[in-house]
Every structure is written in C-alpha cells, then in structure tokens.
C-alpha cells in the first residue's frame, strides 16, 4: 500500500517533469531527472546510448532542434555529464532491479511531451498550481509525466518488497512520434523478459477504474511528402510557375476522401502542412507531414498505398514532383489473457479501485506494440493496461491534466501485479 | 555622359548591396549604406522616420523579425547611430538636391530584397564573382540593388550638371510587399513635385532598350486568412476535431478556380500557407497568405470578394472559423505622355541605347502607383520607365542577375530626362 | 426434402423473373407473375394497394417512369386486371396460409431489380442460357429473383406439410431504394406476427453455407441535393454565371473527406451526379443523388449533418443555392437468438448444408429492419438469415449470378425452421 | 431601302424558325424551310450533301438523336424529299445568285438553336406572341433565327438590285457546337470568294448600332472526357470500387484552377457532367463535356494541355482510367479593314442606324473563323460584322429575344455593303 509520503513524492516528480515537457528524442532534462531518482534506488542504470539500437530510431528531429533542447537542459540543474552522454538524441533509460533467481518482469513507461501550447487559464490546474510548462508550444498533454512518475514509484515499491527475480523498467523516449519503441525492442534488453507490462493513464476512464489489457491497437505509419514545383511572379507570370501549394492542397483534399474500408478502421491525417515563401510568388515548395492507420497492418497498407497514389497524382496534375519519405511506423498487438488476469486480480484487491474493465479496444496507435511483439515472439507475455484518471481536457488538448490521486493507484496495482506474476511464473 | 569611373562606382555600390539583401522594412544596412553615399554629395538627407507616415505602412513584419535584421546590420560596419534611428522598421531615405528656382523633379527607386535563396551555382555571376547573398533565403532577385545604384548615380550626375530647380530622390523601402509606396505618398514630401520618374530594370527588355512609360499596372491587395478549428487525436478521435488544414486546402483549390473575368486580367495566389502541429493531431490552425490582382481596381475587388466568399465557405464547410485580414494594397496607374516623351528623347540621344519602346503594359503590380497618383492628383506628371537589362534567370528566380552595363545607361537616360524636363517646365 | 420437381420449378420461376428485372415500385410484371403462382396455392392474396401504407413509401419514381414500366408489363402476358390495380406503383403482395390455431410466422422476400446493365458475355450464365435481362440497363444483380422463388417455394412446401398456425409471406417491393420496408411495416399486416424470417442469398457465402442471423445492419439515409446557379456564355462572360457544377464537384470532393468516426463504421456515396447543358454554357443546375450510412443511427446522423453542411457550404462558396431533399432511410436492427437457433438447427439437419455460421455482421443496409423492428417492438422475434450461393461476379456487378442449387437449400432450411418455430411457440 | 412588306416578311420567316429550334446537324426543318424560300428566288440551291465535306463535320450527335429530329421534321409540312436528302445530318444550304461577270461576294449566316428551355413567362415576347419554341429544352437563344431571316432578305434585296457578279449566301449548320464552319470551308464553295461577310445580331449592342468588324475571336476546342472506374456496393464494400465520380469531381475542381496566362485571355468550362447509376453503388462511369479557349491558338493549346494533364492525373489519383476525345475546334481570325470600311459606309448612309462602331473585340468563339481564314488564305477579304438589337435576356439565356426592327437594318446595311464592295472590287 502506497503511503501518503509516496503520493507526495509521486506528485513532486510528476510536476517537476510537467514543467519541462520535451519532444521525442529531446528528453534530455527528463532523462537526467529520471536517472537522478534512480541513483537513489538499488538499481543498475542503462542510459540511452546503451539501451537503444540508435539506427532503428524513428522520427529523430534535425540536429539544430536536438542542440536547442540539449542547450535548454543545460540551463537547468541537470547533471551536465549525463546530458553530454545523450548528445544526438540518445535519450531514455533502463533501470534493472536484480533480486536473484526468478523470472524477469518488465514495465514500460514513456516520457516525451507534445508540441502543443498548454492552457494559461487560471482554471487549468497546472497553471493555478504553478507547474505549467515553461516551454512555450510544448506540453505534457498525454500524461507521460504521470507514466514516468508511476514507473519510478513501481521500482521503489517493488524494491522495498519481497520480490524475487529481475525487474526492468524502461523509460522509453519518443512515443508520440512512434519513434522509441523499435530501437528499444531492437536494443536487446527485452529479449529475456517473461512478462511485460505497459501502462497508459486516463483515456476514457475516470480515477478509480483499471483496465486489464487493451487490444486492437491501430497500426500506424508516418509519411512525409515534399512537393516541388517552380516559382514565378504571381502577377506577371502566373503560368510561369508550377504550383506546389496547389498540388499539396489537392492531395490533402483527396487523402481525406480515400474510401472507407469494409474490413475495419482506417485513418488518415495531414497533420502538418506548409508551402510557399511570399504572397506574390507562385509557391515552389510544399510539404505534408501525415500519417495513416489501420485496424490491421493490411488496412494501414491499403491507406499507405492510396495516400501515395493520391500524392503522386496531385503532383503530376500540377506539373510538380513529389518525394515521399516513409517515416516511423508501428504494428498492431494484443494483450495476453494471463497478464490481464494479473492486473484484474491486483485491481480487485485494491481498495482505491472501484471499477475494473478486463479488456477494451485501444482506439489509437502505440509503439509499445514493438516491445509487446518482441516479448511475445520470444515466448513471453505482455499486456497494455490502463489506469483511469479524471482529466478535464481531452488527451492532446491544451487543458489536459491528470488527477494525481491516480498516481498511487497505478503504482500499487502494477507493483502488486508484478509481484504476483513473478510468484506465479516461478511455480 | 557617364564615365568609366562612374560605371565602376555603380557596380561597386550595386554589388555591396547585392551581398546584403534585406526584406521590406528591414533595409537597415541598405539604408545606412545609401546615407553614407549621400553624405558625400551636396544633398539634404531625410531618413525614414521623417520621410514616412509610419501608420500608413503596409506589410510590416513582427518585432522579432525587425530586431533580427537590425542585429544583423549591427554586425556590419554600418553607422550604429543611423541604425538606431531606424529601429522598428523606419527604413528608407530621401535625398534633396536644391539648386535654386525651378521645378521640383523626383525620382523614385526601391531598395528591398526578396525571400528567396540565391543560386550557388558557379554559372551564376554573383556567385562566380563573390558577391552572392550572405543572407540565406534572401536575395536581390528583382534588381532593386541596381535601382538603388541608379538612384545614387542620377543624383551625382545631376548634381554635377547645370540643373536648375530641386531634385528629390526617394529610396523607397518595402516595394515587394507593396508596403512602402503609401507611407511615402502620405509622408507629404512629394506634394510639391512637378514631375515624377520611377524606374524598373529588366522585365522583358534586354540591355540597350529603354521603355518610356508603363501602363496597365495590376491593382493588387494582400489577404491573410487564419482558419481556426479544433485539435483532436487523429487516431483515436478523428471526428473530435474540426480540421483547419482541410478547410485551408479546400479554400486554396477553389481560390484558383474563381472564374476568369470578361473585363480583363485577374490574378490570385495562395503564396504562403501552413497549418497543424504534428502528424497525429487533427490540425487546429491553418493560414493562407495570399493576394489578388486585377487589370482594374474593379477586377481586383471582384477577386477579393470571391476569395473572401471561398474562404468563409471553406471554413464553414469544415466547421471552422476564419478571420480575414486585409493587407497591403496598391491601385493602378498610367504614365503621362509628356514624360514618356522626355524619356524617349533622352534615350534617342544616347548612343548606348539601340531600341526604344514608347509604352508597354506592366504585367505586375507596383506601389509606385501610390506616388504617381499622389503627384498626378496635385497636377504633376509621372511616368514609370524601363531600363532594359539582359538577365539569365527570370525576375524572382534564383538565378536572376542584371547586366551591369545597363547601370550607366539608366543613369544617363534618367539624368538627361530630368534635366530636359526641368528646362521644359521652366518655360 | 425438396424434390427434383421442386428444384426445376424454382429454377423456372427464378429465370422468368430474371429476364424481366424491374426497378423499385415498378415491379408490375414481377408482382403479377407472383400472384399467378399464388393463385395455384391454398393461400389468400393481398395485393400492394391493400398491403402497403402508400404514403409511407420511399423512393417512388416519377409518374412517367411508373407509366413506362407499367406499359412494358402490359406488353407481356401478365394479367391486365392485376396490372391495373397496381397503377401508380402499388406493387408487391402478401400471401397468407391459414392453418388454424397456432402462432403467426412470417417470411419476407424482396422482389426488385437494379439499374445496371447485365453482362452480355457468353461466359455469363444467364446470357449463355438465354435468360439475360431483356430490359437494357436493368438487372437482377442482387438475387431478388432467387429470393422471390424461395418465398414461393417455402409457401408451397409449408402448405404441403403438417404446419399449424398462420404463415404470411411478404413479397416486398423496392428494397434497393430502401423504399418498401416502411410502408409494409406501417401497413399493419405484421402486427400479429410472432416470428419473422427475412432472407438474403449469397453475400460472402458459398453454396452449402447457411447463416443463422445477421446483425449490425448499417443505418442508411438517401439525400438528394439540387444545386442552382446561373447560366452564362462560358467564353464571353465566364464571370457572369454562378457555376452549379463547380459547387457540386466541391461538395463531392469534401463529402468523401468527412472525418471517420471513432464510434464505428460510417459511409458516404455520391452515387449519381450530373449537371449543365452544353460545353459552352456555365452550368446553371447540378445534382447529387447520395447516401450516408452508419453502424448506428447516431453515426448515420453524424454523416447526414456533415454532408448537409458540406453541400450548403459548397453552394455558398460558388454563389449558388442548394436544396436538400431527404429521401428513403432505414434503421439498424439485430437478429434474435431464438430464431438464429431455429435456423442453425434446421441447417444442421439438412444434408445439403455443409457449413453453418451462427451470426455475422451485415456490412450493408436493408429496409427489412423496418419489419424486424415492428415485430420486435410488439414482442415478436426476428432474424435475418443467409443462404450461401456461389456467385461469379460480386453483388451489384454486371456478372452477378446465383448458383441455382442454393434455391432448394433455402426452401428446405427456411420451411423446416418455420415449422419447428411454430411447434416451439405453441408449447 | 427595305419596305414594310419586307419587314413583315422577315418577321414571319424569323418567327416560323423560332418556333422550331433544332440543334446542330439536326436543322432538318430549318433547312427545308430555307430551301422553300430560296425556290421562290432566282438562285441556284446547293443542299448539305453537296455543300459540306461530311468527314470534316464536328460535333455530330449520335444517330438516335439525328433520327429523332428528322422524325420531328417529318411531322411538319416540310418537303419530305428534301428531308430524305439530309438524312444523317447533312443539313444547311448554299444559295448562289449569278449575275454575270464581276467579283464573287459571300454572306454567311448560321441556322442552329441551343439546348435550353425557353421562358414560358408572359413577359417573354415569343410566349406572348405565340411563337415560343415547341421543342422543350431547345430554343433560339442566340438569334440564329434572325440571322437566317437576314440571309434570305439580303438575297432577295440584292437579287432585285443592279448587282453585278456572284453572290453566295451560306446557311451554315451547327455553329453552336462549332461544328459546321470547317466542313463548309473544306467543301470548296468558298474558294473563289473575293469578299466574305459574316453577321451576328445583338451581342452588347442595341438596335440602331452597327459594328464594322470584330477581331480577337477566342480560339476554342471541345474536349470530352470519359472516366472509367469500377462499381461496388457503397455500404458493404466502399473500398471495392474505383470511384469515377470522385475522379471527375477532382478534375472539375482543378480544371477551373488552371493558372491564368500572362499572354492573354484563357477560358475553361466543364459545361455538362454526369456519372454513376444509383445512390448505393460506387460510380463506375463519369464524364465531362468541356471546352477550352484562348485569345490565341497558343493559349488554347496551353489550356488543352493542362486540362488533359488534370484529367489524366485525377483519373490515376482515383485508380480510374480516362479517355479524352478531342471534339470540335475553331481558330482565331481578324476582320479586314477594307470590308470594315464598306460596312461602316453602308451604315453611315442608313437612316435607321444611329451609332457606328468600327471595330470591337469578340469575346467568344465562332466557327465562322474557318470560313474567314479560308477566304483570306486565298487572297480574299473577310469581315465579321455586328447588327445591334435590343434583347431583354442575355445571349444563351431563357429570356433572350431580338428586337425585330433590327432585321431590316441588317438586310439593308449588308445588301448595300455587298453591292458597293462588288463595285469597288470591279474597278
């Protein structure tokens, strides 16, 4: 049972991280802070460079962006040596608690923020309480600050228990760009894992509810399209150019119009677009940073094929060329019944939990699926569980916040499930 | 007759300016350099703050941009005192040569660069000769560096002649954003002008050709559209957002599709667009920086009305709102026959001129029209003349360059026309 | 067990109907032929005028079309008196077999064809065998000819059995335009029904498979949009018109681009469009005959609201007006477990059946849902069952055909299920 | 001077034709009526089969349409023998008045109607006076009925004068589909013409105004696009089809969005479109009947190239194919100054003419340009002149009508110009 001391500690950790949200592969301050906490625990720490298969990273920003965020971190009290080691975006960490013989259990939490401006409204709790994001345009709008705090709390709680075996907690970077799951999976540190838990807070569940396992993750793929035409003076020679913005707009309109599929859910988004240089020049360049998803990998590939076709045709329609770079992607995955059981039993035994949902459909995508599949392919088990939390604004919105009462619930339920899973697997 | 000394001087001035192109209202270095040259001539100098009606400025960039360019200028050897006076974007200058009784003649040249990356190809003359733009993404791609050099050359030439009367040379900022014409006109320094010459180099004419006067300027207006929707997670709640990028794309497609007009030329351009924040978020914001033009003011207003309607409908179609800010604009204007005659006669007498076009249609827009109309409304005369120049790349293209042999031609023809006009008007 | 005699009879009936497909509310020949068959059975016949609530009909064609098809029927050997009674599109029939006390069981089959040209290829069985459609542009491409034959076969089989109670077989018109379900439900003849079976042949199932009950019918609504602008000479006065085709095209593009919904399946189609009169006239009129669907009624309403918004905005964008007429619609419905059981047991006992699927998701829409809901609301049971059939071309395609071996399977399974249901409900 | 008798006769002829407007190549009744009038004059008549190069015809409707209109003509009192000779759409006639030695002068009038429903409003003069079109959906909305009457009146007037030489009046079919000009030119009957007059009534000029010659005809080309995709059930298999209507809509949107051209006027129109068969089927077929125009042939070709590219890309974007059939086209042409003079002088001498415009820009297209170019290429002269007429509704609108007082003005001015031209050319 988590004490009030634990709760206060979790809240402090979470708020500290909340004030400094960092985008994927730029979690320099966040990782340093995690490592500082880990150094106070009986665990071995593996930092990003040794945790990740660096070449398998997806969605790494350009070096100017990486430098900018590293410099921001250097302006804090974070350990400069740690920061230096992460140069180039080798963020994230793994903590290993070795308690002798017994199964290897893993917990995965993600640590990155989102490119979104946090509400400055007084009614927004982080603003009122003074821990609103100090990084304009960036925000922990999906609760990864809470995930990180829970990961640290679970380590501490399990370390203080009679747990036998090995516990690995992965503090994974770059989930929002589905960038960190693959390099962690490829890094090899999960190859010996017998049971993997991954956790998300909130979603559609209030404080007091626990979800044993999610299924039906949407497979996802990012697609970056660059349209190239030719500039011209818009007044004097409107026909002299080849209009890349017109090509892009045609592509956007028709991407959203790709036919729904009889076999299940499909998604498409032109999430960030731009083009042109000045109002009086026919735009020479334009881009779409987009994504496609599907209820299955096949459905995602249907969307990818069609988006590609739409963009190529839109380019040729306006005499432009287009280059399409395939970005980060993640597969679908399922939660194993045995671990769903473990979570459900732990939740059932917890007095702060008032509602248990065994399984639900996950409506989005997650690169935790890379970790789940890696463990499952090697004979281990995996579940992606949910810890409900009241949140006034929706996920990814400017007013998102978590109910901090859910932090100790998460720590307790997951710690208990880890311990009982270790016991059951030892038998 | 311009000597070789003059030509070398003109080339030096032009190349110095070419290396440091500055966007509209950021011509800090450029103006400082002009003033330094003027200080060596028998003229009175009026700097931007006293030249312009600051409130009438159009297309002024945000203060961060202004500061950035001011700081860039401060890193050069430009006079820091001069730079300080222009803070906030009060660039440009007026030189007044007072030679006693006689008519007041004015010459207008524009001084700003374009947001365009200059070719780094060895075949590009400025690159080969080492005076390529040092400001990445910015370039003198329309010859305003040459205009400025001609303006200075004319002053020097007329000052050394038997000219009687007053000559005012306006070094106007921010032509490319049609931003400087109105504040110069409203500033009052042209109210006493009897004859105004404005000059453009190149266009479709080779070195050795002179155009007496242009007509049929396209009336132009800038329009900035901001679309606002609502963000949402693109995978989990695709229907939860209101897609501002989709609204923008629909607007772009349909803006270009506005019906041609039976009464004459119309133009529309969505020159710079953007929107959204990340590939997995339904875009909440999008924008279009566009423009409309017309062969007459009525045709421009037809386009403006239709673009407004298109954008408002595109917004409502996608459940978004749109705010439309009307930006800079300029009217149409005509060149007066008397001054066309003066240019044609001066050209005819010049041995370097091998072809004279009395009049041509100007296919673009120009905020010199504000100055022309101001002078004409008060009973003065005006012409917008052309000095041909060979140029390998088109205006506004990355390989634009001027044939420097055209600089002394421009100085000679304009100086001679100014002198003969002064004589004729005195009679 | 159906004899070979029965099979030949079923094939004859089906082929006769196949040759004369008639669109919704124009099934004059079809209904007359059905009634002729019924007159040879011990049943009471209720013709369209007494079966239907005429005002509740949806999708009734204009009177010229009704007359044209009535005249075509008059050119056959169909009973002219019967045809006269159906004037105005009061087609369809109900056969009632009264076998004394006992429950009332109903079977619903649909009878209309589709506006599609049947393949004339020799490889197409109806062409090879000489029963290809004689009505160009019309075809039984969805198996309603087979449904009708099965309905007649079931009546005959049950009439010859020891069945006790009442059997009502509804030969429903206008299913393809989701037009006949509501007027049959409102007509009142199902108010006393204890168990309703509705049947569809084929779908994704081969000959020998039987499906006990379908669920998840898509709710559907038809929408007719008429755009009105203004004509003008396209060469001389391109701006003089208000282009209704441009408005329509914008609407089409954006209808398909309506955001997918997190709660389930959505559909949209601009199935038939048109506009304009001549290549040199700016189009004054345009139309879309479209439809929306949803996995629930709420989802359909989401789509309807968005399509309406898209069309209204597209019209205003192009200075046009639009009138939107809401056409036929149908709700969702579920099959009852008890009747699914009855079908599964009957199928299990049938030696020609080699595969049984208890339940499946129905991927389209059906106005049988009106009948199912009517019966269920009054305490009765309903199921919508499937009889597999091999079909070379997809439903609604030019090469669709049914495997006639599936006809007796349908007759046997349904007849057996009706008889056992009657027995079970009597207990 | 035309007498009142002549005017009444002209009005009778015009109203008779007005009641029976016939589309291009279907002018069976119209031609028969013309020939009946010619048979009362001292002229030789050449009917369509001998007048036209049949293979050079453009825009010929399908044989069912031709038959339908021929049958309509057969229901009138038109000479059945004449009708038989025109079978297949060989309409139109040439009348030759041979008055011995002297130059050969030609007049061209066009005779076809438009696919447009005439206003049934009492305020519409033809309705009030009882000569409204009897052919629903067809109308003389461009004054060709008046042209024909003028052509007959000129023949009569010149025949009664002292004219010496040869006068050929061409009654040309299918102008509205720019279909008849080429086959008349290729037919050879104009090869010996020294001076050609072509006439249009109305345009922007009121009764009493005469225009000596038009210039700047827009070159034009018709383009028929057929998009082919694949049908599918819109609810069950939305992804199973390839949506031809979506391809067509994308093409329409982007056709109108083709960049304006710096060199002059461009035009594009998707004048008639359609597609699909039923609201619940993904559309398999769609079409656009469109046209492009340009102020020069080069500009038309620019538009044709871009429309082709847009349609091909729109098809490939939606996995469809497109076939593009190039339809009728016509070049640009200029009026010769000598004949403009002849018309201006004749108009000046006419007391009913109160305003003379020597030249104007023709804002549309005309296949008279084929005839003009043929004559000019062989050394002859040509002009396309205008006879003003008050008209309440615009050309091609439902309320178009001509002021019948303009008929004798046209006859007089043209007859006088023909006679004086013949005299001048003889000298």
Coordinates of C-alpha atoms in Angstrom, one line a residue, chain D residues 56-326:
Chain D
X56 CA -14.9 17.4 -91.6
X57 CA -18.0 17.8 -89.6
X58 CA -17.5 18.3 -85.8
X59 CA -19.9 17.6 -83.0
X60 CA -22.3 15.4 -84.9
X61 CA -24.8 13.8 -82.5
X62 CA -25.5 10.1 -82.3
X63 CA -27.8 8.5 -84.9
X64 CA -30.7 8.1 -82.5
X65 CA -30.7 11.9 -81.9
X66 CA -30.4 12.6 -85.6
X67 CA -33.3 10.2 -86.3
X68 CA -35.4 11.8 -83.6
X69 CA -35.1 15.2 -85.1
X70 CA -35.6 14.0 -88.6
X71 CA -38.8 12.4 -87.5
X72 CA -39.9 15.6 -85.8
X73 CA -39.4 17.4 -89.0
X74 CA -41.3 14.8 -90.9
X75 CA -44.3 15.5 -88.7
X76 CA -44.4 19.1 -90.1
X77 CA -45.3 20.2 -93.6
X78 CA -41.7 20.3 -94.7
X79 CA -40.9 18.7 -98.1
X80 CA -40.3 15.0 -97.4
X81 CA -37.9 14.7 -100.3
X82 CA -35.7 17.4 -99.0
X83 CA -35.7 15.8 -95.6
X84 CA -34.7 12.5 -97.0
X85 CA -31.7 14.1 -98.7
X86 CA -30.4 15.4 -95.4
X87 CA -30.5 12.1 -93.6
X88 CA -27.6 11.5 -91.3
X89 CA -27.2 15.2 -90.5
X90 CA -26.2 16.7 -93.9
X91 CA -28.1 20.0 -93.2
X92 CA -27.5 23.5 -94.3
X93 CA -27.7 25.1 -97.8
X94 CA -25.9 27.4 -100.2
X95 CA -27.8 29.8 -102.5
X96 CA -25.9 31.2 -105.5
X97 CA -27.2 34.3 -107.3
X98 CA -25.3 34.5 -110.6
X99 CA -25.4 38.0 -112.2
X100 CA -22.7 37.6 -114.7
X101 CA -19.1 39.0 -114.7
X102 CA -17.9 40.6 -111.5
X103 CA -16.5 39.6 -108.2
X104 CA -17.8 36.8 -106.0
X105 CA -19.2 38.0 -102.7
X106 CA -20.3 35.7 -99.9
X107 CA -22.5 36.1 -96.9
X108 CA -22.5 33.5 -94.1
X109 CA -25.4 33.1 -91.7
X110 CA -25.8 30.3 -89.1
X111 CA -29.1 28.5 -88.5
X112 CA -29.0 26.2 -85.4
X113 CA -30.6 26.6 -82.0
X114 CA -29.4 25.9 -78.4
X115 CA -30.2 23.2 -75.8
X116 CA -32.0 25.5 -73.5
X117 CA -35.6 25.8 -72.3
X118 CA -37.3 29.0 -73.5
X119 CA -39.0 31.1 -70.9
X120 CA -42.8 30.5 -70.6
X121 CA -43.3 33.8 -68.9
X122 CA -45.9 36.1 -70.3
X123 CA -43.5 38.9 -70.3
X124 CA -41.3 37.0 -72.8
X125 CA -42.3 38.3 -76.2
X126 CA -42.2 35.0 -78.2
X127 CA -44.5 33.5 -75.5
X128 CA -46.9 36.4 -75.5
X129 CA -47.0 36.4 -79.3
X130 CA -47.4 32.7 -79.6
X131 CA -44.1 31.7 -81.4
X132 CA -42.4 30.3 -78.3
X133 CA -40.3 27.1 -79.1
X134 CA -42.4 24.0 -79.5
X135 CA -39.4 21.8 -78.7
X136 CA -39.0 21.6 -74.9
X137 CA -35.4 22.1 -73.9
X138 CA -34.4 23.8 -77.2
X139 CA -34.5 27.4 -78.1
X140 CA -33.2 30.0 -80.5
X141 CA -31.4 31.8 -77.7
X142 CA -28.6 33.3 -79.8
X143 CA -30.6 34.9 -82.7
X144 CA -29.7 32.4 -85.5
X145 CA -33.4 32.6 -86.5
X146 CA -32.8 36.3 -87.1
X147 CA -29.5 35.6 -89.0
X148 CA -31.3 33.2 -91.3
X149 CA -34.1 35.7 -92.0
X150 CA -31.4 38.3 -92.7
X151 CA -29.6 36.0 -95.1
X152 CA -32.8 35.4 -97.0
X153 CA -33.7 39.1 -97.0
X154 CA -30.2 40.0 -98.3
X155 CA -30.5 37.5 -101.2
X156 CA -33.9 38.9 -102.1
X157 CA -32.8 42.5 -101.9
X158 CA -29.6 42.0 -103.9
X159 CA -31.4 40.0 -106.5
X160 CA -33.7 42.9 -107.0
X161 CA -30.8 45.4 -107.4
X162 CA -28.4 46.2 -110.1
X163 CA -25.7 44.0 -108.5
X164 CA -23.2 42.5 -111.0
X165 CA -21.1 39.5 -110.1
X166 CA -22.0 36.4 -108.0
X167 CA -23.5 36.4 -104.5
X168 CA -23.3 33.2 -102.4
X169 CA -25.2 33.0 -99.2
X170 CA -24.2 30.2 -96.9
X171 CA -26.8 28.9 -94.5
X172 CA -24.4 27.2 -92.2
X173 CA -25.4 24.4 -89.7
X174 CA -24.1 23.6 -86.3
X175 CA -22.4 26.9 -85.3
X176 CA -23.2 26.4 -81.6
X177 CA -21.2 23.2 -81.5
X178 CA -18.5 24.9 -83.7
X179 CA -19.3 22.1 -86.0
X180 CA -20.3 23.5 -89.3
X181 CA -17.6 26.0 -90.1
X182 CA -14.9 23.5 -91.1
X183 CA -17.0 21.3 -93.4
X184 CA -18.3 24.4 -95.2
X185 CA -14.7 25.7 -95.6
X186 CA -13.5 22.3 -96.7
X187 CA -16.4 21.8 -99.1
X188 CA -14.8 24.2 -101.5
X189 CA -17.6 26.5 -102.4
X190 CA -15.8 29.5 -100.9
X191 CA -12.5 29.0 -102.8
X192 CA -13.4 31.6 -105.4
X193 CA -14.8 34.2 -103.0
X194 CA -13.4 37.7 -103.1
X195 CA -15.1 39.1 -100.1
X196 CA -16.9 37.3 -97.2
X197 CA -19.3 38.9 -94.8
X198 CA -20.5 37.1 -91.7
X199 CA -23.0 38.6 -89.4
X200 CA -24.1 38.4 -85.7
X201 CA -27.0 40.2 -84.2
X202 CA -27.1 41.7 -80.7
X203 CA -24.1 40.9 -78.5
X204 CA -23.7 44.0 -76.4
X205 CA -25.2 46.5 -79.0
X206 CA -28.7 47.9 -79.1
X207 CA -30.9 48.4 -82.1
X208 CA -29.6 51.0 -84.3
X209 CA -25.9 50.3 -83.8
X210 CA -23.7 48.6 -86.4
X211 CA -20.2 47.1 -85.9
X212 CA -18.0 47.1 -88.9
X213 CA -15.8 44.2 -87.9
X214 CA -14.9 42.0 -84.9
X215 CA -11.5 40.8 -84.0
X216 CA -9.9 38.8 -81.3
X217 CA -12.1 35.7 -81.7
X218 CA -11.3 33.2 -79.0
X219 CA -9.8 30.0 -80.4
X220 CA -11.8 27.2 -78.9
X221 CA -11.7 23.4 -78.6
X222 CA -14.2 20.9 -77.2
X223 CA -12.9 18.1 -75.0
X224 CA -14.9 15.1 -74.0
X225 CA -13.6 13.1 -71.0
X226 CA -14.9 9.7 -70.1
X227 CA -13.7 8.4 -66.7
X228 CA -14.0 4.6 -66.1
X229 CA -13.6 3.0 -62.6
X230 CA -15.3 0.1 -61.1
X231 CA -18.7 -0.3 -59.3
X232 CA -19.1 -1.7 -55.9
X233 CA -21.7 -1.7 -53.1
X234 CA -21.3 1.6 -51.4
X235 CA -22.3 0.3 -48.0
X236 CA -20.7 -3.2 -47.9
X237 CA -17.6 -2.6 -50.0
X238 CA -16.8 1.1 -50.2
X239 CA -13.2 0.2 -51.0
X240 CA -14.1 -2.4 -53.6
X241 CA -14.8 0.2 -56.3
X242 CA -12.8 2.8 -58.1
X243 CA -14.8 5.9 -58.0
X244 CA -15.2 7.6 -61.3
X245 CA -17.4 10.4 -59.9
X246 CA -14.7 11.3 -57.4
X247 CA -12.1 11.4 -60.2
X248 CA -14.4 13.6 -62.3
X249 CA -15.1 16.0 -59.4
X250 CA -11.4 16.3 -58.7
X251 CA -10.8 17.1 -62.4
X252 CA -13.6 19.7 -62.4
X253 CA -12.2 21.5 -59.4
X254 CA -8.7 21.6 -60.8
X255 CA -9.6 22.4 -64.4
X256 CA -11.1 25.7 -63.2
X257 CA -7.9 26.2 -61.2
X258 CA -5.5 26.1 -64.1
X259 CA -3.3 29.2 -63.9
X260 CA -4.2 32.3 -65.7
X261 CA -1.8 33.1 -68.5
X262 CA 0.3 36.2 -68.9
X263 CA -0.2 36.3 -72.7
X264 CA -3.9 36.9 -72.7
X265 CA -7.3 35.5 -72.2
X266 CA -7.9 31.9 -71.3
X267 CA -11.2 30.1 -70.7
X268 CA -12.2 26.7 -69.4
X269 CA -15.6 25.1 -68.8
X270 CA -17.0 21.8 -67.6
X271 CA -20.3 22.5 -69.2
X272 CA -22.0 19.2 -68.9
X273 CA -21.0 16.5 -66.4
X274 CA -22.5 13.3 -65.1
X275 CA -21.8 9.9 -63.6
X276 CA -23.0 7.0 -61.6
X277 CA -26.2 5.0 -61.7
X278 CA -27.6 4.7 -58.2
X279 CA -27.1 6.2 -54.8
X280 CA -25.9 2.9 -53.3
X281 CA -23.3 2.0 -56.0
X282 CA -19.8 3.4 -56.1
X283 CA -19.9 5.2 -59.5
X284 CA -18.2 3.2 -62.3
X285 CA -18.5 5.8 -65.1
X286 CA -18.4 9.6 -65.3
X287 CA -18.0 12.2 -68.0
X288 CA -17.2 15.8 -68.6
X289 CA -18.2 17.6 -71.8
X290 CA -15.9 20.6 -71.6
X291 CA -14.2 23.2 -73.6
X292 CA -11.1 25.4 -73.5
X293 CA -10.5 28.7 -75.2
X294 CA -7.7 31.2 -75.7
X295 CA -7.1 34.6 -77.0
X296 CA -4.7 32.9 -79.4
X297 CA -4.4 29.4 -80.7
X298 CA -1.3 29.0 -78.4
X299 CA -3.3 30.0 -75.4
X300 CA -6.0 27.5 -76.3
X301 CA -3.3 24.8 -76.6
X302 CA -1.9 25.8 -73.2
X303 CA -5.3 25.2 -71.7
X304 CA -5.9 22.0 -73.7
X305 CA -2.5 20.6 -72.5
X306 CA -3.3 21.5 -68.9
X307 CA -6.9 20.2 -68.9
X308 CA -5.6 16.9 -70.3
X309 CA -3.0 16.7 -67.6
X310 CA -5.5 17.5 -64.9
X311 CA -8.0 14.9 -66.1
X312 CA -5.3 12.1 -66.5
X313 CA -4.0 12.8 -63.0
X314 CA -7.4 13.0 -61.5
X315 CA -8.2 9.6 -63.0
X316 CA -5.0 8.0 -61.8
X317 CA -5.5 9.5 -58.4
X318 CA -8.7 7.6 -58.0
X319 CA -7.5 4.4 -59.7
X320 CA -9.6 5.1 -62.8
X321 CA -8.8 5.5 -66.4
X322 CA -9.9 8.3 -68.6
X323 CA -10.3 8.6 -72.4
X324 CA -10.2 12.1 -73.8
X325 CA -11.8 12.7 -77.1
X326 CA -10.9 16.0 -78.8

